[in-house]
Coordinates of C-alpha atoms in Angstrom, one line a residue:
Chain A
M198 CA 1.1 1.7 7.3
D199 CA -0.7 4.5 8.9
P200 CA -4.3 4.4 9.8
E201 CA -4.6 7.2 8.2
E202 CA -3.4 5.9 4.5
V203 CA -5.7 3.0 4.6
E204 CA -8.1 5.9 5.2
F205 CA -7.3 7.4 2.4
L206 CA -7.1 4.4 0.3
G207 CA -10.8 4.1 1.5
E208 CA -11.2 7.4 0.8
K209 CA -11.6 7.0 -3.2
H210 CA -15.2 4.5 -2.8
L211 CA -18.0 6.3 -3.9
V212 CA -21.0 7.3 -2.1
S213 CA -24.4 9.2 -2.5
I214 CA -25.0 12.7 -2.1
V215 CA -28.0 15.1 -2.7
P216 CA -26.0 18.3 -3.1
S217 CA -27.9 21.7 -3.1
F218 CA -26.1 23.2 -6.0
T219 CA -26.7 23.2 -9.6
S220 CA -23.2 23.2 -11.4
E221 CA -21.8 21.5 -14.6
S222 CA -19.8 18.2 -14.6
V223 CA -16.3 18.1 -12.0
H224 CA -13.4 16.9 -14.2
L225 CA -11.4 15.0 -12.2
I226 CA -7.9 13.3 -13.3
Q227 CA -9.8 9.9 -11.6
G228 CA -13.1 10.9 -13.4
D229 CA -15.2 13.1 -14.4
Y230 CA -18.7 13.5 -11.5
G231 CA -21.6 15.8 -12.4
P232 CA -23.4 17.3 -13.6
F233 CA -24.3 18.2 -10.2
R234 CA -28.5 18.9 -9.9
A235 CA -29.7 20.4 -6.7
G236 CA -31.9 18.0 -4.7
L237 CA -30.4 15.1 -7.2
P238 CA -28.6 11.9 -5.9
I239 CA -25.6 11.3 -7.6
R240 CA -22.1 9.6 -6.6
V241 CA -19.1 10.6 -6.2
P242 CA -15.7 9.6 -4.0
L243 CA -16.0 10.1 -0.2
W244 CA -13.1 12.3 0.1
V245 CA -15.7 14.6 -2.4
A246 CA -18.6 14.3 -0.5
V247 CA -16.8 15.1 2.7
N248 CA -15.4 18.2 1.3
L249 CA -18.8 19.0 0.1
K250 CA -20.1 18.4 3.0
Q251 CA -18.2 20.7 5.0
Q252 CA -19.0 23.3 2.9
K253 CA -22.9 22.6 4.1
R254 CA -23.2 22.1 0.0
C255 CA -24.6 18.5 -0.2
R256 CA -26.5 15.7 2.3
I257 CA -25.2 12.6 2.6
Q258 CA -27.3 9.4 1.6
P259 CA -26.0 6.8 4.0
P260 CA -24.6 3.5 2.1
E261 CA -27.5 0.6 2.4
W262 CA -25.4 -0.9 4.8
M263 CA -25.2 2.3 7.2
D264 CA -28.1 1.3 9.1
V265 CA -29.4 -0.2 12.3
D266 CA -30.8 -4.0 11.5
T267 CA -28.9 -4.4 8.7
L268 CA -25.6 -4.3 11.0
E269 CA -27.3 -5.8 14.0
L270 CA -28.0 -8.9 11.4
I271 CA -23.9 -8.8 10.1
K272 CA -23.2 -8.3 14.2
T273 CA -25.2 -11.7 14.7
D274 CA -23.8 -13.6 12.0
E275 CA -20.1 -12.8 13.0
K276 CA -20.5 -13.6 16.2
L277 CA -22.6 -17.2 15.1
S278 CA -19.4 -17.2 12.4
R279 CA -17.2 -19.3 13.6
V280 CA -15.2 -17.6 10.2
F281 CA -14.7 -13.8 9.3
T282 CA -18.1 -13.0 7.2
K283 CA -17.7 -11.3 4.2
M284 CA -18.4 -7.1 5.2
P285 CA -20.6 -5.3 3.1
S286 CA -17.5 -2.5 2.2
E287 CA -14.1 -3.0 2.2
F288 CA -13.3 0.1 3.7
Y289 CA -16.8 -0.1 6.6
M290 CA -14.4 1.5 9.2
V291 CA -13.1 4.3 7.1
E292 CA -16.7 4.8 5.8
V293 CA -18.2 4.7 9.4
K294 CA -15.4 7.6 10.7
Q295 CA -15.6 9.5 8.1
L296 CA -19.2 9.5 7.7
L297 CA -20.7 9.6 10.9
G298 CA -17.6 11.9 11.5
C299 CA -19.3 14.8 9.2
A300 CA -22.7 14.0 8.9
S301 CA -24.2 12.4 11.7
D302 CA -27.3 14.7 11.2
D303 CA -27.9 12.9 7.8
I304 CA -27.4 9.6 9.1
P305 CA -30.5 8.4 11.2
R306 CA -29.5 7.0 14.9
A307 CA -25.8 7.6 14.3
D308 CA -24.5 6.7 17.9
E309 CA -26.5 3.7 17.5
I310 CA -24.5 2.6 14.1
R311 CA -21.3 3.7 16.1
T312 CA -21.7 1.2 18.4
I313 CA -22.6 -1.5 16.7
V314 CA -19.7 -0.9 14.4
K315 CA -17.6 -1.2 17.3
D316 CA -19.1 -3.8 18.1
I317 CA -18.5 -6.0 15.0
W318 CA -15.1 -4.4 14.7
D319 CA -14.5 -5.7 18.6
I320 CA -15.4 -9.1 18.1
R321 CA -13.5 -9.9 14.6
M322 CA -10.8 -8.8 16.5
S323 CA -11.1 -11.4 18.9
K324 CA -11.4 -13.8 16.3
L325 CA -8.2 -12.4 14.7
R326 CA -6.5 -12.7 17.9
S327 CA -7.4 -16.2 18.6
S328 CA -6.5 -17.2 15.2
I329 CA -3.2 -15.4 15.1
D330 CA -2.3 -17.5 18.1
L331 CA -4.0 -21.1 16.6
L332 CA -1.5 -20.2 13.3
V333 CA 1.8 -19.4 15.4
K334 CA 1.0 -23.1 17.6
N335 CA 0.2 -24.9 14.9
H336 CA 4.1 -23.5 13.2
E337 CA 1.9 -22.4 9.7
M338 CA 3.8 -20.7 6.7
Y339 CA 1.7 -19.3 5.6
A340 CA -2.4 -18.0 6.0
A341 CA -5.7 -17.5 3.8
V342 CA -6.8 -13.9 5.0
D343 CA -9.8 -13.6 2.5
N344 CA -13.0 -11.4 3.9
L345 CA -10.2 -9.6 6.1
T346 CA -10.6 -5.9 5.4
M347 CA -7.2 -3.3 5.2
M348 CA -7.7 -2.0 8.1
E349 CA -8.2 -5.0 10.0
I350 CA -5.4 -6.4 8.5
N351 CA -2.8 -3.3 8.8
S352 CA -3.9 -3.7 12.8
M353 CA -1.9 -6.7 13.2
R354 CA 0.6 -5.5 10.5
P355 CA 3.5 -5.2 12.4
L356 CA 3.3 -7.7 14.8
L357 CA 2.6 -10.9 13.3
P358 CA 4.7 -11.1 9.8
H359 CA 7.5 -10.2 12.4
A360 CA 6.4 -12.8 14.7
L361 CA 6.2 -15.7 12.2
D362 CA 9.9 -14.1 10.5
H363 CA 11.5 -15.1 14.0
I364 CA 9.9 -18.3 13.9
Y365 CA 11.1 -19.3 10.3
R366 CA 15.1 -17.5 11.0
M367 CA 14.8 -20.1 14.2
K368 CA 13.8 -23.1 11.9
T369 CA 16.3 -22.4 9.5
F370 CA 19.0 -21.5 12.5
Q371 CA 21.9 -24.1 11.8
P372 CA 23.6 -23.5 15.0
N373 CA 26.8 -25.9 14.2
V374 CA 28.2 -23.9 11.4
G375 CA 30.3 -21.6 13.4
S376 CA 30.9 -18.3 15.1
Q377 CA 30.7 -16.4 11.7
S378 CA 26.9 -17.8 10.9
Q379 CA 25.9 -16.5 14.3
T380 CA 27.4 -13.2 13.9
M381 CA 25.6 -12.8 10.5
S382 CA 22.5 -13.9 12.0
F383 CA 22.5 -11.4 14.5
S384 CA 23.4 -8.6 12.5
T385 CA 20.2 -10.2 10.2
H386 CA 18.2 -9.9 13.2
S387 CA 19.5 -6.2 14.0
R388 CA 18.3 -5.7 10.0
V389 CA 14.9 -6.9 9.9
S390 CA 13.3 -3.7 12.0
T391 CA 14.0 -1.8 8.3
S392 CA 11.4 -3.8 6.4
F393 CA 8.7 -3.4 9.2
Q394 CA 9.0 0.3 9.0
S395 CA 6.0 0.8 7.0
Chain B
M100 CA -10.6 21.5 -19.9
D101 CA -11.4 17.6 -19.7
E102 CA -10.3 17.0 -22.7
D103 CA -7.0 19.3 -22.8
T104 CA -5.8 16.5 -20.5
D105 CA -7.2 13.4 -22.0
D106 CA -5.3 15.0 -25.0
I107 CA -1.8 15.5 -23.4
L108 CA -2.1 12.0 -22.0
N109 CA -2.8 10.5 -25.7
N110 CA 0.5 12.1 -26.8
I111 CA 2.1 10.9 -24.5
I112 CA 0.8 7.5 -24.3
D113 CA 1.1 7.5 -28.5
D114 CA 5.2 8.5 -27.7
D115 CA 5.7 5.6 -25.6
D116 CA 6.1 2.0 -26.8
D117 CA 6.1 0.9 -23.6
A118 CA 3.8 -2.6 -22.6
N119 CA 1.6 -0.1 -21.1
I120 CA 0.1 1.5 -23.6
Q121 CA -3.7 2.3 -23.5
M122 CA -4.4 3.5 -19.9
T123 CA -6.8 6.3 -18.9
P124 CA -5.8 8.7 -16.7
A125 CA -8.4 6.5 -13.9
E126 CA -6.5 3.4 -14.7
L127 CA -3.0 5.2 -14.5
I128 CA -3.5 6.7 -11.2
Q129 CA -5.2 2.9 -10.0
K130 CA -1.8 1.4 -11.1
M131 CA 0.4 4.2 -9.3
E132 CA -1.2 3.3 -6.3
E133 CA -0.8 -0.1 -6.9
I134 CA 3.0 0.5 -7.1
W135 CA 3.4 2.7 -4.4
I136 CA 1.3 0.0 -2.1
N137 CA 3.8 -2.8 -3.5
E138 CA 7.3 -0.7 -3.1
K139 CA 5.7 0.0 0.7
F140 CA 5.2 -3.7 1.6
A141 CA 7.9 -5.5 -0.2
P142 CA 11.0 -5.8 1.6
E143 CA 13.5 -5.8 -1.6
L144 CA 13.8 -2.4 -4.0
L145 CA 11.3 -3.4 -7.3
P146 CA 12.2 -2.5 -10.7
H147 CA 11.6 1.3 -11.2
E148 CA 8.3 2.1 -12.9
Q149 CA 9.4 5.3 -14.0
E150 CA 7.6 6.1 -17.0
I151 CA 4.3 5.9 -14.6
V152 CA 5.7 8.3 -13.0
D153 CA 6.8 10.8 -15.4
L154 CA 3.0 9.8 -16.7
V155 CA 1.5 10.7 -13.3
L156 CA 3.3 13.6 -13.1
S157 CA 2.3 15.1 -16.4
Q158 CA -0.6 14.2 -15.5
I159 CA -0.5 16.6 -12.5
S160 CA 0.8 19.8 -14.1
A161 CA -1.8 20.2 -16.9
M162 CA -3.8 19.7 -14.2
E163 CA -2.1 22.7 -12.1
D164 CA -2.0 25.4 -15.3
N165 CA -5.9 24.7 -16.0
V166 CA -6.9 25.2 -12.7
E167 CA -4.5 28.7 -13.1
T168 CA -7.0 29.6 -15.2
L169 CA -10.2 29.2 -13.4
P170 CA -11.7 32.1 -11.6
S171 CA -10.6 31.9 -7.6
A172 CA -14.2 32.0 -7.0
D173 CA -15.1 28.9 -8.6
F174 CA -15.6 25.9 -5.7
K175 CA -14.6 23.5 -8.0
K176 CA -11.1 24.7 -7.6
G177 CA -11.0 23.1 -4.8
F178 CA -11.8 19.6 -6.0
Y179 CA -8.7 20.0 -8.7
Q180 CA -6.6 21.1 -6.1
L181 CA -7.4 18.5 -3.7
E182 CA -7.0 15.7 -6.6
I183 CA -4.0 17.4 -7.0
D184 CA -2.9 17.2 -3.8
R185 CA -3.9 13.4 -2.8
I186 CA -2.4 11.9 -6.1
R187 CA 1.5 14.3 -5.2
F188 CA 1.4 12.5 -2.4
V189 CA 1.2 9.1 -3.7
V190 CA 3.7 9.9 -6.0
T191 CA 5.8 11.4 -3.1
S192 CA 6.1 8.6 -0.8
Y193 CA 6.4 5.9 -3.3
L194 CA 10.0 8.2 -4.2
R195 CA 10.1 8.8 -0.6
Q196 CA 9.8 4.6 -0.3
R197 CA 12.7 3.6 -2.4
L198 CA 15.3 6.1 -1.5
E199 CA 14.5 4.7 1.9
K200 CA 15.4 1.5 0.6
I201 CA 17.8 2.5 -1.8
E202 CA 20.4 3.9 1.5
T203 CA 19.4 0.9 3.5
Y204 CA 20.8 -1.5 1.5
V205 CA 23.2 0.6 -0.9
L206 CA 25.5 -1.7 -1.9
H207 CA 23.5 -4.9 -2.3
V208 CA 21.4 -2.7 -4.9
L209 CA 23.7 -1.5 -6.6
K210 CA 25.7 -5.2 -6.7
E211 CA 22.3 -6.2 -7.7
D212 CA 21.9 -4.0 -10.7
E213 CA 25.2 -4.8 -12.3
E214 CA 24.6 -8.4 -12.2
R215 CA 20.7 -8.2 -13.7
E216 CA 20.3 -7.6 -16.8
E217 CA 17.5 -5.3 -16.4
A218 CA 18.0 -2.3 -14.5
Y219 CA 15.6 -2.1 -11.3
L220 CA 17.2 1.2 -10.4
S221 CA 16.2 4.6 -12.7
E222 CA 18.8 6.9 -14.1
A223 CA 18.8 9.5 -11.3
E224 CA 18.1 7.1 -8.8
Q225 CA 20.9 5.3 -9.6
Q226 CA 23.5 8.3 -9.5
F227 CA 22.0 9.0 -6.0
A228 CA 23.0 5.7 -4.9
L229 CA 26.3 6.3 -6.3
K230 CA 26.6 9.5 -4.8
Y231 CA 25.5 8.0 -1.4
K232 CA 27.8 4.6 -1.3
E233 CA 30.8 7.3 -1.9
A234 CA 29.8 9.4 0.6
L235 CA 29.5 6.7 2.9
E236 CA 32.6 4.7 2.1
E237 CA 34.7 8.1 2.6
H238 CA 33.2 8.3 6.1
F239 CA 33.9 4.8 7.4
D240 CA 37.1 5.4 6.0
N241 CA 37.9 8.3 7.8
A242 CA 36.1 7.2 11.2
T243 CA 38.2 3.8 10.9
M244 CA 41.6 5.4 10.3
F245 CA 41.4 6.8 13.9
Y246 CA 41.6 3.2 15.3
P247 CA 44.4 1.2 13.0
G248 CA 43.7 -2.7 13.4
L249 CA 39.9 -2.5 13.0
P250 CA 39.0 -4.8 10.1
F251 CA 37.2 -1.7 8.3
E252 CA 37.4 -3.5 5.0
D253 CA 34.3 -5.8 6.8
W254 CA 31.7 -3.9 6.0
K255 CA 32.4 -3.7 1.8
S256 CA 31.9 -7.4 1.6
N257 CA 29.1 -8.4 4.2
F258 CA 26.8 -5.8 3.5
V259 CA 23.1 -5.1 4.4
R260 CA 20.4 -6.9 2.6
P261 CA 17.2 -7.0 2.6
N262 CA 14.9 -10.3 4.4
M263 CA 13.1 -12.0 1.1
N264 CA 11.6 -14.1 3.5
S265 CA 10.1 -12.0 5.6
F266 CA 5.8 -12.4 5.5
V267 CA 3.5 -10.2 3.2
F268 CA -0.3 -10.2 2.7
L269 CA -0.9 -10.1 -0.6
K270 CA -4.7 -10.2 -3.1
A271 CA -4.3 -12.3 -6.0
K272 CA -5.5 -10.0 -9.6
S273 CA -5.6 -13.4 -11.5
N274 CA -5.7 -17.3 -10.7
V275 CA -2.3 -18.3 -9.7
E276 CA -0.8 -22.5 -9.1
G277 CA 2.3 -23.6 -7.2
V278 CA 3.8 -21.2 -4.7
V279 CA 5.9 -23.0 -3.1
V280 CA 5.9 -22.4 0.8
D281 CA 8.6 -22.8 2.1
R282 CA 8.5 -24.6 5.7
G283 CA 11.7 -23.6 6.7
Q284 CA 12.6 -27.6 7.4
G285 CA 14.8 -28.9 5.2
D286 CA 13.0 -30.1 1.8
D287 CA 9.4 -30.0 3.6
N288 CA 7.6 -27.7 1.2
E289 CA 4.2 -27.0 0.4
I290 CA 2.8 -25.8 -2.9
V291 CA 0.1 -23.4 -2.8
D292 CA -2.8 -22.7 -5.2
I293 CA -4.4 -19.0 -4.7
K294 CA -7.1 -18.2 -6.3
A295 CA -8.0 -14.8 -8.0
G296 CA -9.5 -12.2 -5.3
S297 CA -8.4 -14.3 -2.5
Q298 CA -5.9 -12.8 0.5
M299 CA -3.1 -14.8 1.7
L300 CA -0.3 -14.1 4.4
I301 CA 2.9 -15.9 3.1
S302 CA 7.2 -15.6 2.8
Y303 CA 7.6 -13.0 0.0
K304 CA 10.2 -14.9 -1.3
G305 CA 8.4 -17.1 -2.8
V306 CA 6.0 -14.9 -5.0
S307 CA 8.5 -12.1 -5.4
D308 CA 8.5 -12.7 -8.9
L309 CA 4.7 -12.8 -9.6
I310 CA 4.0 -9.5 -7.9
K311 CA 6.7 -8.2 -10.4
K312 CA 4.7 -9.6 -12.8
G313 CA 1.6 -8.1 -11.7
D314 CA -0.1 -11.1 -11.1
L315 CA -0.7 -10.9 -7.4
R316 CA -0.4 -7.3 -5.2
L317 CA 0.7 -6.3 -1.7
I318 CA -1.9 -5.4 0.5

């Protein structure tokens, strides 16, 4: 899956905006938003917010957690905890990227937020790498991945499941069946990549 | 204009005796996204969801008709158009994903569908698969005729199958008990319970039925 597709999914999350215009409701297929009153905050999907912001028709209210102090706390928790802590949003990376990308003027201390979120991401990624190492070394055949966000899961997508696939295949491989099974297993091997193109 | 689309959807749903009755448009789109992601990550071809796709497409075309009636100066027009494009992307990506699987596993898919009561291929997909198979056979026959003595019938009996043991990430929509994990060492199987809302990395084989039933979804 492309990171863009994860972003696509994350763009459905609601964020608060303060519109600078007055208009009746927008009736989208996925729900009604509005009516818009200039100056009154309203919650809309992220993609609507970004679009409005690009047209300079609104101001974005950052989500509660998108704040230097809160993020510092999350970062400390993440550092101290051995397991993955629950992130304030399933798509925190997407929201940070999109909102800071288009509305850094609406979010106080945007640069600091960017750095802290990157730190949190790095801590989690290094945790993820050591968990994967453990997982493979212990020959586990399944793993709980609670609290991992979609972007994080996606970052190990092509590699980890593929590696476990190979381990499984080596475990189940029976060398004495004859040359037939060898050619078969070779052809299964070359095929596997097809299931991981996405 | 919203009432119009709602009416259209309700009419369609009323006509449809399928299990998916009484869905709001928002739930419908949600469902479409879910089957898109499932299809994307499942190694095998999943049962087709033609009803959902048709409903979504009729929503899109109803919306498009409505957008045409709006004055082009209306800034809201952009949102309607954008939403249409977003949903259309999901639908096309889903259908392409299926075509890609059908092409890769064409012989396997056709054979499975013959042996199974419930067809996984939609009518159009079945036609496509049959034509594709024909073209493939013709091409291979032509190519192998030049080299007499080749075991050129082999590919017909020993065909490409999806790797059902490949590993997938999933999220449980409801509590699931007794998922069998094959550890790949003889009888040494393990039983796992999955709580609603939890996420797992697991081999596809043990959970394929639960995904088709909708208790689990892939992520």
